[in-house]
Coordinates of C-alpha atoms in Angstrom, one line a residue:
M1443 CA 157.5 -25.0 113.7
T1444 CA 157.8 -27.2 116.9
E1445 CA 155.3 -26.1 120.0
T1446 CA 156.5 -27.4 122.6
L1447 CA 159.5 -30.2 123.2
T1448 CA 159.7 -32.7 126.6
A1449 CA 163.2 -32.7 126.9
A1450 CA 165.3 -35.7 129.4
P1451 CA 168.6 -34.8 130.9
L1452 CA 171.7 -36.1 128.4
E1453 CA 174.1 -38.3 130.7
K1454 CA 176.9 -37.7 131.7
D1455 CA 178.1 -41.1 132.6
R1456 CA 177.3 -43.9 130.0
V1457 CA 177.2 -47.6 131.2
V1458 CA 179.0 -49.6 127.4
T1459 CA 177.5 -53.6 128.9
E1460 CA 178.7 -56.7 127.2
G1461 CA 178.5 -57.0 124.2
D1462 CA 178.5 -53.2 122.7
S1463 CA 179.7 -52.3 120.4
G1464 CA 179.8 -48.5 122.5
E1465 CA 178.4 -47.0 119.1
V1466 CA 174.9 -45.1 121.1
I1467 CA 171.3 -45.2 119.2
G1468 CA 169.6 -43.1 118.9
I1469 CA 165.6 -43.9 117.5
V1470 CA 162.4 -40.9 115.7
V1471 CA 159.7 -42.0 115.7
P1472 CA 157.4 -39.8 113.4
V1473 CA 153.5 -40.1 115.2
L1474 CA 149.9 -39.4 113.4
D1475 CA 147.2 -39.8 115.3
E1476 CA 149.2 -43.2 117.0
R1477 CA 147.8 -43.0 120.5
E1478 CA 146.8 -46.3 121.1
S1479 CA 150.3 -47.9 119.6
L1480 CA 152.9 -46.2 121.3
A1481 CA 152.7 -47.6 124.8
E1482 CA 153.6 -50.5 124.2
L1483 CA 156.5 -50.0 121.2
V1484 CA 158.4 -48.6 124.0
E1485 CA 158.1 -51.4 126.3
R1486 CA 158.9 -53.1 122.4
I1487 CA 162.2 -51.0 121.7
R1488 CA 163.2 -51.2 125.7
R1489 CA 163.2 -55.4 125.3
A1490 CA 165.0 -55.2 122.6
V1491 CA 167.7 -53.0 123.8
E1492 CA 167.8 -54.9 127.3
E1493 CA 168.1 -58.8 125.6
H1494 CA 170.2 -57.6 122.6
N1495 CA 173.4 -55.3 125.4
L1496 CA 171.7 -52.3 123.7
T1497 CA 172.8 -48.8 125.2
L1498 CA 169.5 -46.4 124.3
E1499 CA 170.0 -42.7 124.5
E1500 CA 166.5 -41.7 123.4
I1501 CA 163.4 -42.2 122.1
L1502 CA 162.3 -39.2 119.9
F1503 CA 158.4 -38.3 119.5
V1504 CA 157.7 -35.9 116.3
D1505 CA 154.4 -35.3 116.8
D1506 CA 153.3 -34.3 112.9
G1507 CA 149.7 -32.3 114.7
S1508 CA 148.5 -35.5 115.7
S1509 CA 144.7 -35.0 117.3
D1510 CA 143.8 -37.8 118.7
G1511 CA 145.7 -37.3 121.9
S1512 CA 149.5 -38.4 120.7
W1513 CA 150.4 -35.6 122.7
E1514 CA 149.5 -36.4 125.7
E1515 CA 149.8 -39.7 125.3
I1516 CA 154.1 -39.1 124.8
N1517 CA 154.1 -36.7 127.9
S1518 CA 152.8 -39.6 129.8
L1519 CA 155.6 -41.8 128.8
A1520 CA 158.7 -39.3 129.0
A1521 CA 157.1 -38.5 132.8
A1522 CA 157.1 -42.1 133.3
D1523 CA 160.9 -42.6 131.5
P1524 CA 163.6 -40.4 130.9
S1525 CA 164.6 -41.8 127.9
V1526 CA 161.6 -40.7 126.1
R1527 CA 161.0 -36.7 124.7
G1528 CA 158.9 -36.1 122.7
V1529 CA 158.6 -32.8 119.8
R1530 CA 155.8 -31.3 118.7
L1531 CA 154.5 -29.5 115.0
R1532 CA 152.4 -26.8 115.2
R1533 CA 150.3 -27.9 112.5
N1534 CA 150.6 -31.3 110.1
F1535 CA 153.4 -30.9 108.2
G1536 CA 154.5 -34.6 106.3
K1537 CA 156.4 -36.9 107.4
A1538 CA 159.9 -36.1 105.7
T1539 CA 159.4 -33.2 108.2
A1540 CA 159.1 -34.4 110.9
L1541 CA 162.1 -36.8 110.5
N1542 CA 164.3 -33.1 108.9
V1543 CA 164.0 -32.3 112.4
G1544 CA 164.1 -35.4 114.7
F1545 CA 167.0 -35.8 113.3
G1546 CA 168.1 -32.5 114.2
L1547 CA 167.8 -33.0 117.3
V1548 CA 167.8 -37.0 118.5
R1549 CA 170.8 -37.4 120.4
G1550 CA 172.9 -40.8 119.4
D1551 CA 176.3 -41.9 116.2
I1552 CA 173.7 -43.5 115.3
V1553 CA 170.1 -42.3 114.2
V1554 CA 167.0 -45.2 113.7
T1555 CA 163.5 -44.5 112.1
M1556 CA 160.5 -46.6 112.5
D1557 CA 157.4 -46.1 112.4
A1558 CA 154.4 -45.2 115.4
D1559 CA 152.3 -47.9 114.4
L1560 CA 153.8 -51.5 115.6
Q1561 CA 154.4 -53.3 112.1
D1562 CA 158.0 -52.7 112.2
D1563 CA 159.1 -55.0 115.3
P1564 CA 162.2 -53.2 117.5
A1565 CA 163.6 -56.9 118.1
E1566 CA 165.0 -56.7 114.4
L1567 CA 167.4 -53.6 115.8
P1568 CA 170.5 -56.0 116.7
K1569 CA 170.2 -56.1 112.5
F1570 CA 170.6 -53.3 112.0
M1571 CA 174.1 -52.8 113.8
E1572 CA 175.9 -55.4 112.7
K1573 CA 174.6 -54.5 109.6
L1574 CA 176.5 -51.4 110.7
R1575 CA 179.6 -52.7 112.3
D1576 CA 180.3 -54.5 108.5
G1577 CA 180.7 -50.3 107.4
Y1578 CA 177.6 -49.2 105.9
D1579 CA 176.5 -46.0 106.5
L1580 CA 172.8 -46.7 106.1
V1581 CA 170.9 -49.5 106.6
S1582 CA 167.2 -49.8 105.5
G1583 CA 164.7 -52.6 106.2
W1584 CA 163.1 -55.0 103.6
K1585 CA 159.7 -55.9 103.9
Q1586 CA 159.6 -59.2 102.5
A1587 CA 156.3 -60.7 104.1
R1588 CA 154.7 -57.6 103.9
Q1589 CA 151.7 -57.7 106.1
D1590 CA 149.4 -55.2 103.5
P1591 CA 146.7 -55.3 101.1
L1592 CA 147.3 -55.7 97.6
S1593 CA 145.6 -52.1 97.4
K1594 CA 149.8 -51.2 98.8
T1595 CA 151.7 -54.4 98.3
L1596 CA 151.2 -53.9 93.9
P1597 CA 151.5 -50.5 93.5
S1598 CA 154.8 -50.1 96.2
L1599 CA 156.4 -53.2 93.8
L1600 CA 156.2 -50.9 90.9
F1601 CA 157.4 -47.9 92.3
N1602 CA 160.6 -50.6 94.5
F1603 CA 161.6 -51.6 91.1
V1604 CA 161.3 -47.8 89.2
T1605 CA 162.7 -45.9 92.0
M1606 CA 165.6 -49.1 92.3
R1607 CA 166.4 -48.5 88.0
V1608 CA 166.7 -45.0 88.3
S1609 CA 168.8 -44.5 91.1
G1610 CA 171.1 -46.8 90.1
V1611 CA 170.3 -47.8 94.4
R1612 CA 170.1 -51.7 95.0
L1613 CA 167.5 -51.5 98.2
H1614 CA 164.1 -53.6 97.6
D1615 CA 162.1 -51.7 99.9
F1616 CA 162.2 -47.7 99.5
N1617 CA 159.3 -47.3 101.5
C1618 CA 160.4 -49.3 104.6
G1619 CA 160.2 -45.9 107.9
F1620 CA 162.8 -48.8 109.8
K1621 CA 166.8 -47.4 109.1
A1622 CA 169.3 -47.1 111.2
Y1623 CA 171.9 -44.2 109.9
R1624 CA 175.5 -43.2 110.7
R1625 CA 175.3 -39.6 111.8
S1626 CA 176.9 -37.7 109.4
I1627 CA 174.8 -38.9 107.0
F1628 CA 172.4 -35.5 108.0
D1629 CA 175.1 -33.8 108.5
N1630 CA 174.9 -32.5 104.1
I1631 CA 171.3 -34.1 103.6
E1632 CA 168.0 -31.6 104.0
L1633 CA 165.1 -33.5 104.0
Y1634 CA 161.3 -31.1 102.2
G1635 CA 158.8 -32.3 100.0
E1636 CA 158.3 -35.7 100.6
L1637 CA 161.9 -37.5 100.0
H1638 CA 162.0 -39.4 102.8
R1639 CA 162.0 -42.0 101.0
Y1640 CA 164.9 -41.3 99.2
I1641 CA 167.3 -40.4 101.4
P1642 CA 169.3 -44.2 100.8
A1643 CA 169.8 -42.7 96.7
L1644 CA 170.4 -38.9 97.9
A1645 CA 173.6 -40.2 100.5
H1646 CA 175.0 -43.2 97.9
A1647 CA 175.2 -40.1 95.9
L1648 CA 177.7 -39.0 98.1
G1649 CA 179.0 -41.7 98.7
Y1650 CA 177.8 -43.5 101.8
R1651 CA 177.2 -47.3 101.6
V1652 CA 173.9 -47.7 101.5
G1653 CA 172.6 -51.6 103.4
E1654 CA 169.5 -53.7 102.8
V1655 CA 168.6 -56.5 106.1
P1656 CA 165.4 -58.4 105.9
V1657 CA 163.3 -57.2 108.7
R1658 CA 159.5 -58.2 110.2
H1659 CA 156.6 -56.8 109.2
H1660 CA 153.6 -56.9 111.3
A1661 CA 149.5 -56.5 110.9
R1662 CA 148.7 -53.1 112.0
K1663 CA 147.5 -53.8 115.1
H1664 CA 145.6 -50.2 115.7
G1665 CA 144.3 -47.4 113.3
R1666 CA 144.5 -47.3 110.3
S1667 CA 147.2 -45.7 107.5
K1668 CA 147.9 -42.6 106.9
Y1669 CA 148.6 -42.9 103.0
G1670 CA 147.0 -43.8 99.8
V1671 CA 147.2 -43.8 95.9
S1672 CA 148.2 -40.0 95.6
R1673 CA 151.5 -41.2 98.5
Y1674 CA 152.9 -42.8 94.9
L1675 CA 152.1 -40.5 92.9
R1676 CA 154.1 -37.5 94.4
G1677 CA 156.7 -40.6 95.4
F1678 CA 157.5 -41.1 91.4
L1679 CA 157.5 -36.8 91.0
D1680 CA 159.5 -36.6 94.0
L1681 CA 162.0 -39.2 92.1
L1682 CA 162.5 -36.8 88.9
T1683 CA 163.8 -34.4 92.0
V1684 CA 165.5 -36.5 93.5
V1685 CA 167.4 -37.6 90.2
M1686 CA 168.0 -34.2 89.6
I1687 CA 170.1 -33.3 92.7
T1688 CA 172.3 -36.5 92.3
R1689 CA 173.1 -36.6 89.2
Y1690 CA 173.2 -33.0 87.9
A1691 CA 173.5 -30.6 91.0
W1692 CA 177.1 -29.9 90.7
R1693 CA 177.2 -29.9 86.9
P1694 CA 173.5 -28.7 85.3
G1695 CA 175.2 -27.9 82.0
H1696 CA 175.6 -31.2 80.6
L1697 CA 172.0 -31.8 81.8
F1698 CA 170.2 -27.6 80.5
G1699 CA 173.3 -27.9 77.5
G1700 CA 172.5 -31.6 76.7
I1701 CA 168.5 -30.8 76.2
G1702 CA 169.4 -27.6 74.8
T1703 CA 171.5 -29.5 71.7
L1704 CA 169.2 -31.6 70.8
L1705 CA 166.7 -29.3 69.7
L1706 CA 169.2 -27.2 68.0
V1707 CA 169.9 -29.1 65.4
S1708 CA 166.7 -30.6 65.9
G1709 CA 165.6 -27.7 65.3
G1710 CA 168.8 -26.6 62.8
G1711 CA 168.6 -29.8 60.6
I1712 CA 164.7 -28.6 60.1
L1713 CA 165.2 -25.7 59.4
T1714 CA 168.5 -26.5 56.5
Y1715 CA 165.6 -29.2 54.9
L1716 CA 163.6 -26.4 54.6
T1717 CA 165.9 -24.0 53.2
G1718 CA 167.1 -25.8 50.7
L1719 CA 163.8 -27.1 50.0
K1720 CA 163.3 -24.2 49.0
L1721 CA 166.5 -23.0 46.9
F1722 CA 166.2 -26.3 44.8
T1723 CA 162.7 -26.8 44.4
G1724 CA 161.6 -23.3 44.4
A1725 CA 158.2 -25.0 47.1
S1726 CA 156.3 -22.6 48.9
I1727 CA 157.2 -23.0 53.0
G1728 CA 156.5 -20.3 54.4
T1729 CA 153.0 -22.0 55.6
R1730 CA 154.0 -25.0 56.1
P1731 CA 153.5 -26.4 59.7
L1732 CA 157.4 -27.6 60.4
L1733 CA 158.7 -23.8 59.0
L1734 CA 156.4 -23.3 62.8
L1735 CA 158.5 -26.4 64.0
G1736 CA 161.9 -25.5 63.5
A1737 CA 162.5 -21.9 64.6
T1738 CA 160.3 -22.5 68.0
L1739 CA 163.1 -25.9 68.2
L1740 CA 165.4 -23.3 68.2
I1741 CA 164.6 -20.4 70.0
I1742 CA 163.6 -22.9 73.2
G1743 CA 167.5 -25.2 72.5
I1744 CA 168.6 -21.4 72.1
Q1745 CA 167.4 -20.3 75.8
V1746 CA 168.2 -23.7 77.7
L1747 CA 171.3 -23.7 77.1
S1748 CA 171.8 -20.4 77.9
F1749 CA 170.2 -21.5 81.5
G1750 CA 172.1 -24.0 81.5
M1751 CA 175.4 -22.0 81.5
L1752 CA 173.9 -19.5 83.6
S1753 CA 173.7 -22.7 86.3
E1754 CA 177.7 -23.6 85.5
L1755 CA 177.8 -20.0 86.9
L1756 CA 176.5 -19.5 89.3
L1757 CA 176.9 -23.4 91.2
S1758 CA 180.4 -22.5 90.6
R1759 CA 179.7 -18.9 93.1
T1760 CA 177.3 -20.4 95.6
S1761 CA 178.1 -24.4 95.5
G1762 CA 177.4 -24.8 99.0
L1763 CA 179.3 -28.9 99.1
K1764 CA 182.1 -28.6 101.3
R1765 CA 185.0 -30.6 99.9
A1766 CA 185.0 -32.1 103.4
D1767 CA 181.6 -33.5 102.4
L1768 CA 183.2 -36.2 100.3
V1769 CA 186.1 -37.0 102.3
R1770 CA 185.3 -40.9 103.6
A1771 CA 189.1 -40.9 105.7
M1772 CA 192.4 -38.7 106.1
T1773 CA 195.3 -39.9 107.1
P1774 CA 197.2 -38.2 109.8
P1775 CA 199.1 -35.4 108.4
A1776 CA 203.1 -35.8 107.5
N1777 CA 203.7 -33.3 110.4
E1778 CA 201.9 -34.7 113.3
G1779 CA 203.7 -35.7 116.3
E1780 CA 206.2 -32.9 115.7

């Protein structure tokens, strides 16, 4: 999937300046035709890091199939700045895949994601770090004063409201690409499709603490937006996937068993009613659509219930979730130091 990687050598000795917590930051920036903004973005990140005494390990650009010369610009930036690296995907795979590749390659204790279009402000980085020090594992940006047209902001408001209600995660802006994560989150979360906007919901389901901070949002200076209305349509479909993953991944029998039982009861009730009608009134029921509906519900209910039981059997044999993945902290063993 990846074509080329420009790499800077890993620093052996890292200097922690006064005011820094010692946590090392790696920044992942997915890129799709953003050549004109990349140099300025690096400059802004550098300025924010120096002004607030943050320890930056690297800026990793993930070129998701750009055709405007973005890759050549990334190579130029990497040659001039040893903290800049780039990885180029063979074609446009989408933002979730670009981020997933970046998460696997970026170095640092804290992983920060931001967009390459200069709408995210790197000067907000200290807010994210402060929130993480308060005990949060994932901090999401909240674009309170969003600098986008109504054609984007109104659908986004609806999308965020529905997602918050369905997922149970109290965030105002799931779509914000400006986020900070502790490295451990990506040991348990694998992205695909367009699930990148639902990382907070997936992390919350695994017991990680999720918070948010208000951030400034700038108007786009270069290029154009890569998203349209179809983005939200796909997003709602992905929300159903997230609900399945977060609520029923480890108990599929509850979902399919509940649906199957409802169908069985409904079909059985209809057939019982028709049987009583035939026995006590002698009415003809063979040509009634209700008979076909009852039989169909009964058959489908048995199939769905059976599917749920098979899912439970498969899960008991192939579950990939380890006990250690659920543990936040552990006291030292009783025999430690003996």
